[in-house]
């Protein structure tokens, strides 16, 4: 049940000129609260990371993440309001990531958002984390409008999507096993770089050369689907074999070779998808979009194919609440996403 007043407030947003949305993101190891105006202008975006807490475990411990979201969320909200110079009375709606992610972590954000919305009598907008990552690009590129092809590459998802408009998309291809980010994290662990893996592989690879060839069965050659478990296993086997032979591993070359394989797979299939769908705009979203080598490969390949490339600024590549506020704005403009107080968290979302 949604209070009639709240429902009216939500549908009035369709015609309201200036909309300020306060969003909450707690799907993994960042507690983030942001206030965004009209989906494109960040008034504040506070991200409190738990990286130092999880570092010693070599990865995110879900229970520990939930506990730390609980202790951080009120202060992060206060900081977001302070940075924006606004008070709760200036806010038009509360948005929250309901999935995908770690259930315990998500529940902290969902419950906090529900309480805020209830106490303030504001509409509550439930946002998919995936839609949020895509929307990060609307903040970074003020003139970007759909339609376009999106390469979604995060720790939990890898997919090629056709974005038809701000609120609807269709799936062109997806990973049949691991996400690209997951493979980065695994390779980092095998090489002894620890957590968070992606940025560490990215940095070390800059000192190496892509000279190791990983032969892969290419059963997905003519498909837009990806597979990254094979390359992950190939890296693990390479490390074991070389160690058994008593050979020193050149971790920089190994990271560069792995990255080269992943970036070329992502680029080749995505550019094909753009061409086959008659799209001249490619948007990249999700944590792996922070990868400097992927950016270089995509820059070169899109230029060759007459495709315009859009990637979020570095601070918006990984998890943050501003992207959730942006997605919520475009949903609210279409009258979508209004949630009641029975909203719960979901570990997965439809791609
Ligand atoms: O989008 P994100 O912050 O969280 C999810 O929604 O999953 O993505 C996290 C993933 C991790 O797997 C992380 O290793 C990867 O993004 N990542 C990177 C880089 N920065 C983050 N992967 C490669 N290079 C990077 N610079
Ligand atoms: Zn994410």
Tab-separated table of C-alpha atoms and ligand atoms in Angstrom:
chain	number	residue	atom	x	y	z
A	1	UNK	CA	0.000	0.000	0.000
A	2	UNK	CA	1.259	3.433	-0.917
A	3	UNK	CA	-0.103	6.540	0.739
A	4	UNK	CA	-2.182	8.546	-1.780
A	5	UNK	CA	-0.188	11.731	-1.042
A	6	UNK	CA	3.083	9.974	-1.729
A	7	UNK	CA	1.703	8.446	-4.907
A	8	UNK	CA	0.567	11.885	-6.093
A	9	UNK	CA	3.986	13.358	-5.299
A	10	UNK	CA	5.600	10.652	-7.414
A	11	UNK	CA	3.422	11.163	-10.479
A	12	UNK	CA	3.801	14.953	-10.192
A	13	UNK	CA	7.535	14.425	-10.826
A	14	UNK	CA	6.707	13.704	-14.472
A	15	UNK	CA	5.979	17.404	-14.976
A	16	UNK	CA	8.290	18.919	-12.378
A	17	UNK	CA	11.103	21.012	-13.838
A	18	UNK	CA	13.784	20.502	-11.176
A	19	UNK	CA	13.941	17.147	-9.416
A	20	UNK	CA	16.422	16.329	-6.678
A	21	UNK	CA	16.763	12.663	-5.781
A	22	UNK	CA	18.639	11.314	-2.779
A	23	UNK	CA	19.922	7.814	-3.557
A	24	UNK	CA	21.417	5.040	-1.476
A	25	UNK	CA	23.742	2.298	-2.729
A	26	UNK	CA	24.974	-0.552	-0.523
A	27	UNK	CA	25.068	-3.593	-2.814
A	28	UNK	CA	28.648	-4.669	-2.094
A	29	UNK	CA	31.517	-2.992	-0.250
A	30	UNK	CA	30.814	0.713	-0.766
A	31	UNK	CA	28.301	2.629	1.340
A	32	UNK	CA	27.240	5.526	-0.832
A	33	UNK	CA	24.660	8.299	-0.658
A	34	UNK	CA	24.235	10.938	-3.359
A	35	UNK	CA	21.949	13.783	-4.324
A	36	UNK	CA	21.531	14.353	-8.063
A	37	UNK	CA	19.520	17.024	-9.876
A	38	UNK	CA	17.600	16.043	-12.998
A	39	UNK	CA	19.569	12.831	-13.441
A	40	UNK	CA	22.706	14.557	-14.717
A	41	UNK	CA	24.026	17.028	-12.139
A	42	UNK	CA	25.737	15.702	-9.008
A	43	UNK	CA	25.066	17.871	-5.955
A	44	UNK	CA	26.887	15.395	-3.714
A	45	UNK	CA	28.148	11.838	-4.017
A	46	UNK	CA	29.721	10.391	-0.881
A	47	UNK	CA	31.329	6.956	-1.207
A	48	UNK	CA	32.614	5.287	1.937
A	49	UNK	CA	34.659	2.299	0.871
A	50	UNK	CA	35.253	-0.815	2.925
A	51	UNK	CA	38.338	-1.857	0.937
A	52	UNK	CA	40.741	-1.536	3.914
A	53	UNK	CA	38.394	-3.703	5.990
A	54	UNK	CA	38.134	-6.554	3.442
A	55	UNK	CA	41.719	-6.360	2.184
A	56	UNK	CA	43.066	-8.641	4.888
A	57	UNK	CA	40.509	-11.347	3.960
A	58	UNK	CA	41.514	-11.231	0.280
A	59	UNK	CA	37.926	-10.461	-0.805
A	60	UNK	CA	34.570	-9.118	0.371
A	61	UNK	CA	33.148	-10.958	3.395
A	62	UNK	CA	29.363	-10.486	3.068
A	63	UNK	CA	28.558	-10.486	6.796
A	64	UNK	CA	31.328	-7.982	7.512
A	65	UNK	CA	30.092	-5.801	4.645
A	66	UNK	CA	26.538	-5.692	6.062
A	67	UNK	CA	27.771	-4.732	9.520
A	68	UNK	CA	29.897	-1.942	8.151
A	69	UNK	CA	27.057	-0.577	6.012
A	70	UNK	CA	24.962	-0.349	9.195
A	71	UNK	CA	27.589	1.671	11.018
A	72	UNK	CA	28.352	3.952	8.053
A	73	UNK	CA	25.001	4.709	6.457
A	74	UNK	CA	23.698	7.485	8.744
A	75	UNK	CA	26.961	9.413	8.656
A	76	UNK	CA	27.290	9.017	4.894
A	77	UNK	CA	23.742	10.400	4.478
A	78	UNK	CA	24.531	13.341	6.725
A	79	UNK	CA	27.709	14.004	4.732
A	80	UNK	CA	25.801	13.879	1.423
A	81	UNK	CA	23.285	16.447	2.661
A	82	UNK	CA	26.049	18.662	4.022
A	83	UNK	CA	28.055	18.576	0.799
A	84	UNK	CA	24.987	19.475	-1.272
A	85	UNK	CA	24.043	22.294	1.067
A	86	UNK	CA	20.485	20.925	1.076
A	87	UNK	CA	18.100	19.728	3.753
A	88	UNK	CA	15.637	16.832	3.597
A	89	UNK	CA	12.885	19.309	2.690
A	90	UNK	CA	14.634	19.956	-0.658
A	91	UNK	CA	14.495	16.292	-1.687
A	92	UNK	CA	11.776	15.061	-4.081
A	93	UNK	CA	12.288	11.277	-3.825
A	94	UNK	CA	14.431	8.603	-2.196
A	95	UNK	CA	16.023	6.016	-4.479
A	96	UNK	CA	17.746	2.790	-3.507
A	97	UNK	CA	19.517	-0.147	-5.108
A	98	UNK	CA	17.347	-3.212	-4.456
A	99	UNK	CA	19.574	-5.665	-6.396
A	100	UNK	CA	21.753	-7.219	-7.688
A	101	UNK	CA	24.285	-7.723	-4.941
A	102	UNK	CA	24.937	-9.217	-1.520
A	103	UNK	CA	21.587	-9.672	0.198
A	104	UNK	CA	22.661	-8.596	3.683
A	105	UNK	CA	24.435	-5.544	2.288
A	106	UNK	CA	21.474	-4.564	0.094
A	107	UNK	CA	19.019	-4.961	2.969
A	108	UNK	CA	20.816	-2.281	4.969
A	109	UNK	CA	20.341	0.260	2.167
A	110	UNK	CA	16.794	-0.844	1.352
A	111	UNK	CA	15.673	-0.643	4.962
A	112	UNK	CA	17.347	2.719	5.522
A	113	UNK	CA	15.769	4.097	2.343
A	114	UNK	CA	12.326	2.820	3.343
A	115	UNK	CA	12.640	4.448	6.764
A	116	UNK	CA	13.705	7.754	5.227
A	117	UNK	CA	10.919	7.690	2.646
A	118	UNK	CA	8.345	6.852	5.313
A	119	UNK	CA	9.542	9.465	7.791
A	120	UNK	CA	9.738	12.195	5.131
A	121	UNK	CA	6.561	11.208	3.268
A	122	UNK	CA	8.527	10.896	0.016
A	123	UNK	CA	8.214	8.439	-2.880
A	124	UNK	CA	10.574	5.463	-2.742
A	125	UNK	CA	12.115	4.424	-6.083
A	126	UNK	CA	13.615	0.928	-6.405
A	127	UNK	CA	16.552	0.844	-8.817
A	128	UNK	CA	18.468	-2.023	-10.390
A	129	UNK	CA	22.225	-1.746	-9.876
A	130	UNK	CA	22.705	-2.537	-13.573
A	131	UNK	CA	20.461	0.360	-14.655
A	132	UNK	CA	22.487	2.514	-12.284
A	133	UNK	CA	25.806	1.615	-13.925
A	134	UNK	CA	24.369	2.486	-17.347
A	135	UNK	CA	23.008	5.811	-16.009
A	136	UNK	CA	26.487	6.801	-14.713
A	137	UNK	CA	27.145	7.695	-18.344
A	138	UNK	CA	24.281	10.220	-18.418
A	139	UNK	CA	26.119	12.106	-15.662
A	140	UNK	CA	29.525	11.924	-17.360
A	141	UNK	CA	28.181	12.777	-20.822
A	142	UNK	CA	25.537	15.476	-20.536
A	143	UNK	CA	24.370	15.087	-24.151
A	144	UNK	CA	24.245	11.293	-24.242
A	145	UNK	CA	20.806	9.983	-25.189
A	146	UNK	CA	19.553	6.497	-26.140
A	147	UNK	CA	19.500	4.477	-28.319
A	148	UNK	CA	22.955	2.923	-28.038
A	149	UNK	CA	24.739	-0.362	-27.431
A	150	UNK	CA	26.037	-0.866	-23.889
A	151	UNK	CA	28.877	-3.101	-22.788
A	152	UNK	CA	28.147	-3.870	-19.148
A	153	UNK	CA	31.267	-5.153	-17.385
A	154	UNK	CA	31.249	-5.423	-13.614
A	155	UNK	CA	32.173	-7.895	-10.900
A	156	UNK	CA	28.847	-9.696	-11.216
A	157	UNK	CA	27.763	-9.086	-14.818
A	158	UNK	CA	29.167	-9.072	-18.321
A	159	UNK	CA	26.726	-8.410	-21.112
A	160	UNK	CA	26.055	-6.558	-24.317
A	161	UNK	CA	22.756	-4.692	-24.181
A	162	UNK	CA	20.786	-2.673	-26.671
A	163	UNK	CA	19.505	0.386	-24.803
A	164	UNK	CA	16.324	1.429	-26.583
A	165	UNK	CA	15.391	4.311	-24.291
A	166	UNK	CA	16.096	5.458	-20.710
A	167	UNK	CA	14.013	2.706	-19.163
A	168	UNK	CA	14.090	-0.264	-21.484
A	169	UNK	CA	16.719	-2.471	-23.025
A	170	UNK	CA	17.173	-5.856	-24.606
A	171	UNK	CA	19.936	-8.417	-24.170
A	172	UNK	CA	22.277	-9.087	-27.101
A	173	UNK	CA	24.813	-11.307	-25.345
A	174	UNK	CA	25.947	-12.318	-21.883
A	175	UNK	CA	28.607	-14.378	-20.186
A	176	UNK	CA	27.871	-18.079	-20.043
A	177	UNK	CA	30.039	-18.449	-16.917
A	178	UNK	CA	32.165	-15.842	-15.078
A	179	UNK	CA	31.868	-12.072	-15.280
A	180	UNK	CA	34.931	-10.214	-16.583
A	181	UNK	CA	35.484	-8.520	-13.197
A	182	UNK	CA	35.346	-11.883	-11.456
A	183	UNK	CA	38.135	-13.136	-13.740
A	184	UNK	CA	40.237	-10.028	-12.949
A	185	UNK	CA	39.777	-10.649	-9.223
A	186	UNK	CA	40.705	-14.327	-9.545
A	187	UNK	CA	43.819	-13.620	-11.616
A	188	UNK	CA	44.903	-11.004	-9.057
A	189	UNK	CA	44.607	-13.602	-6.306
A	190	UNK	CA	46.544	-16.253	-8.248
A	191	UNK	CA	49.331	-13.786	-8.970
A	192	UNK	CA	49.363	-12.749	-5.302
A	193	UNK	CA	48.109	-9.189	-5.798
A	194	UNK	CA	45.163	-9.559	-3.427
A	195	UNK	CA	41.950	-7.542	-3.275
A	196	UNK	CA	40.671	-5.420	-4.958
A	197	UNK	CA	42.006	-7.303	-7.955
A	198	UNK	CA	40.975	-5.285	-11.017
A	199	UNK	CA	42.907	-2.072	-10.328
A	200	UNK	CA	45.985	-4.066	-9.219
A	201	UNK	CA	46.064	-6.148	-12.415
A	202	UNK	CA	45.487	-2.941	-14.407
A	203	UNK	CA	48.513	-1.248	-12.809
A	204	UNK	CA	50.897	-4.182	-12.976
A	205	UNK	CA	49.963	-4.955	-16.594
A	206	UNK	CA	51.292	-1.522	-17.589
A	207	UNK	CA	54.793	-2.800	-16.746
A	208	UNK	CA	54.429	-5.969	-18.824
A	209	UNK	CA	53.909	-7.166	-22.384
A	210	UNK	CA	51.077	-9.346	-23.715
A	211	UNK	CA	53.562	-12.033	-24.771
A	212	UNK	CA	51.911	-15.133	-23.293
A	213	UNK	CA	49.397	-16.727	-25.647
A	214	UNK	CA	46.527	-18.520	-23.952
A	215	UNK	CA	44.993	-20.947	-26.431
A	216	UNK	CA	41.257	-21.146	-25.912
A	217	UNK	CA	38.589	-23.339	-27.457
A	218	UNK	CA	36.389	-20.833	-29.203
A	219	UNK	CA	32.985	-22.473	-29.170
A	220	UNK	CA	31.370	-19.020	-28.823
A	221	UNK	CA	33.246	-17.566	-31.787
A	222	UNK	CA	30.136	-16.692	-33.777
A	223	UNK	CA	28.020	-15.775	-30.795
A	224	UNK	CA	27.706	-12.525	-28.848
A	225	UNK	CA	28.044	-14.480	-25.609
A	226	UNK	CA	31.255	-14.466	-23.581
A	227	UNK	CA	33.120	-17.056	-21.550
A	228	UNK	CA	35.823	-16.081	-19.072
A	229	UNK	CA	36.211	-19.222	-16.974
A	230	UNK	CA	38.558	-20.748	-19.595
A	231	UNK	CA	41.046	-17.870	-19.505
A	232	UNK	CA	40.869	-17.847	-15.704
A	233	UNK	CA	41.764	-21.566	-15.609
A	234	UNK	CA	44.459	-21.058	-18.264
A	235	UNK	CA	46.143	-18.437	-16.053
A	236	UNK	CA	45.913	-20.717	-12.994
A	237	UNK	CA	47.389	-23.657	-14.981
A	238	UNK	CA	50.168	-21.480	-16.375
A	239	UNK	CA	51.174	-20.380	-12.861
A	240	UNK	CA	51.105	-23.992	-11.549
A	241	UNK	CA	53.098	-25.388	-14.491
A	242	UNK	CA	55.760	-22.706	-14.365
A	243	UNK	CA	56.056	-22.995	-10.578
A	244	UNK	CA	56.423	-26.796	-10.843
A	245	UNK	CA	59.200	-26.343	-13.401
A	246	UNK	CA	60.915	-23.982	-10.970
A	247	UNK	CA	60.518	-21.058	-13.384
A	248	UNK	CA	60.093	-17.500	-12.159
A	249	UNK	CA	56.746	-16.031	-13.234
A	250	UNK	CA	56.731	-12.604	-14.798
A	251	UNK	CA	53.535	-11.358	-13.162
A	252	UNK	CA	53.486	-8.149	-15.214
A	253	UNK	CA	53.583	-10.065	-18.519
A	254	UNK	CA	50.982	-12.485	-17.194
A	255	UNK	CA	48.615	-9.649	-16.229
A	256	UNK	CA	49.209	-7.876	-19.561
A	257	UNK	CA	48.507	-11.096	-21.500
A	258	UNK	CA	45.340	-11.846	-19.542
A	259	UNK	CA	44.119	-8.276	-19.930
A	260	UNK	CA	44.874	-8.320	-23.653
A	261	UNK	CA	42.754	-11.454	-24.107
A	262	UNK	CA	39.814	-10.076	-22.095
A	263	UNK	CA	39.892	-6.599	-23.672
A	264	UNK	CA	39.997	-8.010	-27.195
A	265	UNK	CA	37.135	-10.420	-26.539
A	266	UNK	CA	34.991	-7.633	-25.080
A	267	UNK	CA	35.877	-5.212	-27.842
A	268	UNK	CA	35.468	-7.574	-30.811
A	269	UNK	CA	32.014	-8.844	-29.860
A	270	UNK	CA	30.700	-5.465	-28.758
A	271	UNK	CA	31.812	-3.691	-31.918
A	272	UNK	CA	30.257	-6.463	-34.002
A	273	UNK	CA	27.045	-5.965	-32.011
A	274	UNK	CA	27.094	-2.205	-32.751
A	275	UNK	CA	27.576	-2.843	-36.475
A	276	UNK	CA	24.941	-5.583	-36.666
A	277	UNK	CA	22.417	-3.405	-34.827
A	278	UNK	CA	23.189	-0.294	-36.859
A	279	UNK	CA	24.325	1.604	-33.755
A	280	UNK	CA	27.041	4.252	-33.862
A	281	UNK	CA	27.184	4.889	-30.113
A	282	UNK	CA	28.880	2.501	-27.664
A	283	UNK	CA	28.519	3.072	-23.916
A	284	UNK	CA	30.587	1.129	-21.392
A	285	UNK	CA	29.363	0.594	-17.827
A	286	UNK	CA	30.424	-1.178	-14.615
A	287	UNK	CA	33.626	-1.470	-12.577
A	288	UNK	CA	35.760	-2.984	-15.361
A	289	UNK	CA	35.151	0.163	-17.432
A	290	UNK	CA	37.824	1.677	-15.138
A	291	UNK	CA	40.402	-0.553	-16.866
A	292	UNK	CA	42.918	1.589	-18.725
A	293	UNK	CA	43.844	-1.083	-21.279
A	294	UNK	CA	40.203	-1.828	-22.133
A	295	UNK	CA	39.724	1.904	-22.659
A	296	UNK	CA	42.724	2.006	-25.008
A	297	UNK	CA	41.548	-0.992	-27.062
A	298	UNK	CA	37.975	0.324	-27.293
A	299	UNK	CA	39.222	3.785	-28.271
A	300	UNK	CA	41.228	2.308	-31.141
A	301	UNK	CA	38.574	-0.142	-32.321
A	302	UNK	CA	35.623	2.268	-32.152
A	303	UNK	CA	37.628	4.879	-34.093
A	304	UNK	CA	38.354	2.297	-36.822
A	305	UNK	CA	34.657	1.463	-37.089
A	306	UNK	CA	33.186	4.971	-36.937
A	307	UNK	CA	31.604	4.380	-33.535
A	308	UNK	CA	31.445	7.042	-30.828
A	309	UNK	CA	32.697	5.737	-27.464
A	310	UNK	CA	31.303	6.807	-24.082
A	311	UNK	CA	32.816	5.688	-20.783
A	312	UNK	CA	32.031	7.067	-17.306
A	313	UNK	CA	34.591	9.272	-15.564
A	314	UNK	CA	36.769	7.143	-13.292
A	315	UNK	CA	34.930	7.995	-10.056
A	316	UNK	CA	31.619	6.846	-11.582
A	317	UNK	CA	32.911	3.549	-13.054
A	318	UNK	CA	32.734	1.670	-9.768
A	319	UNK	CA	29.861	1.591	-7.286
A	320	UNK	CA	28.364	4.929	-6.241
A	321	UNK	CA	24.921	6.294	-5.389
A	322	UNK	CA	24.917	9.131	-7.948
A	323	UNK	CA	24.339	6.618	-10.736
A	324	UNK	CA	21.346	5.203	-8.789
A	325	UNK	CA	19.845	8.692	-8.415
A	326	UNK	CA	20.310	9.257	-12.142
A	327	UNK	CA	18.560	6.007	-13.100
A	328	UNK	CA	15.738	6.826	-10.646
A	329	UNK	CA	15.228	10.242	-12.288
A	330	UNK	CA	14.690	8.759	-15.741
A	331	UNK	CA	12.340	6.137	-14.271
A	332	UNK	CA	10.343	8.748	-12.365
A	333	UNK	CA	9.990	10.827	-15.538
A	334	UNK	CA	8.208	7.821	-17.072
A	335	UNK	CA	6.198	7.137	-13.918
A	336	UNK	CA	8.117	3.931	-13.218
A	337	UNK	CA	9.815	2.444	-10.153
A	338	UNK	CA	7.531	3.652	-7.362
A	339	UNK	CA	7.789	1.122	-4.563
A	340	UNK	CA	5.828	0.471	-1.399
A	341	UNK	CA	7.236	-0.409	2.023
A	342	UNK	CA	7.274	-4.120	1.256
A	343	UNK	CA	10.298	-3.592	-0.997
A	344	UNK	CA	12.971	-6.199	-0.348
A	345	UNK	CA	16.449	-6.959	-1.661
A	346	UNK	CA	17.199	-9.282	-4.537
A	347	UNK	CA	20.538	-10.995	-5.185
A	348	UNK	CA	19.972	-10.963	-8.936
A	349	UNK	CA	18.150	-8.736	-11.403
A	350	UNK	CA	16.900	-9.327	-14.925
A	351	UNK	CA	19.390	-8.244	-17.537
B	1	LIG	O1	30.766	-2.266	-10.762
B	1	LIG	P1	31.601	-2.731	-9.649
B	1	LIG	O2	32.253	-1.689	-8.784
B	1	LIG	O3	30.773	-3.698	-8.722
B	1	LIG	C1	29.866	-4.623	-9.262
B	1	LIG	O4	28.753	-4.193	-9.594
B	1	LIG	O5	30.272	-5.786	-9.408
B	1	LIG	O6	32.691	-3.677	-10.291
B	1	LIG	C2	33.654	-4.298	-9.503
B	1	LIG	C3	34.537	-5.073	-10.430
B	1	LIG	C4	35.557	-5.903	-9.668
B	1	LIG	O7	35.570	-7.187	-10.204
B	1	LIG	C5	36.844	-5.160	-9.903
B	1	LIG	O8	37.982	-5.993	-9.889
B	1	LIG	C6	36.608	-4.565	-11.292
B	1	LIG	O9	35.272	-4.165	-11.268
B	1	LIG	N1	37.483	-3.416	-11.540
B	1	LIG	C7	38.436	-3.411	-12.473
B	1	LIG	C8	39.101	-2.161	-12.373
B	1	LIG	N2	38.513	-1.452	-11.363
B	1	LIG	C9	37.516	-2.247	-10.866
B	1	LIG	N3	38.782	-4.336	-13.387
B	1	LIG	C10	39.794	-4.058	-14.213
B	1	LIG	N4	40.493	-2.899	-14.155
B	1	LIG	C11	40.180	-1.931	-13.266
B	1	LIG	N5	40.877	-0.792	-13.230
B	2	LIG	ZN1	28.566	-2.266	-9.472
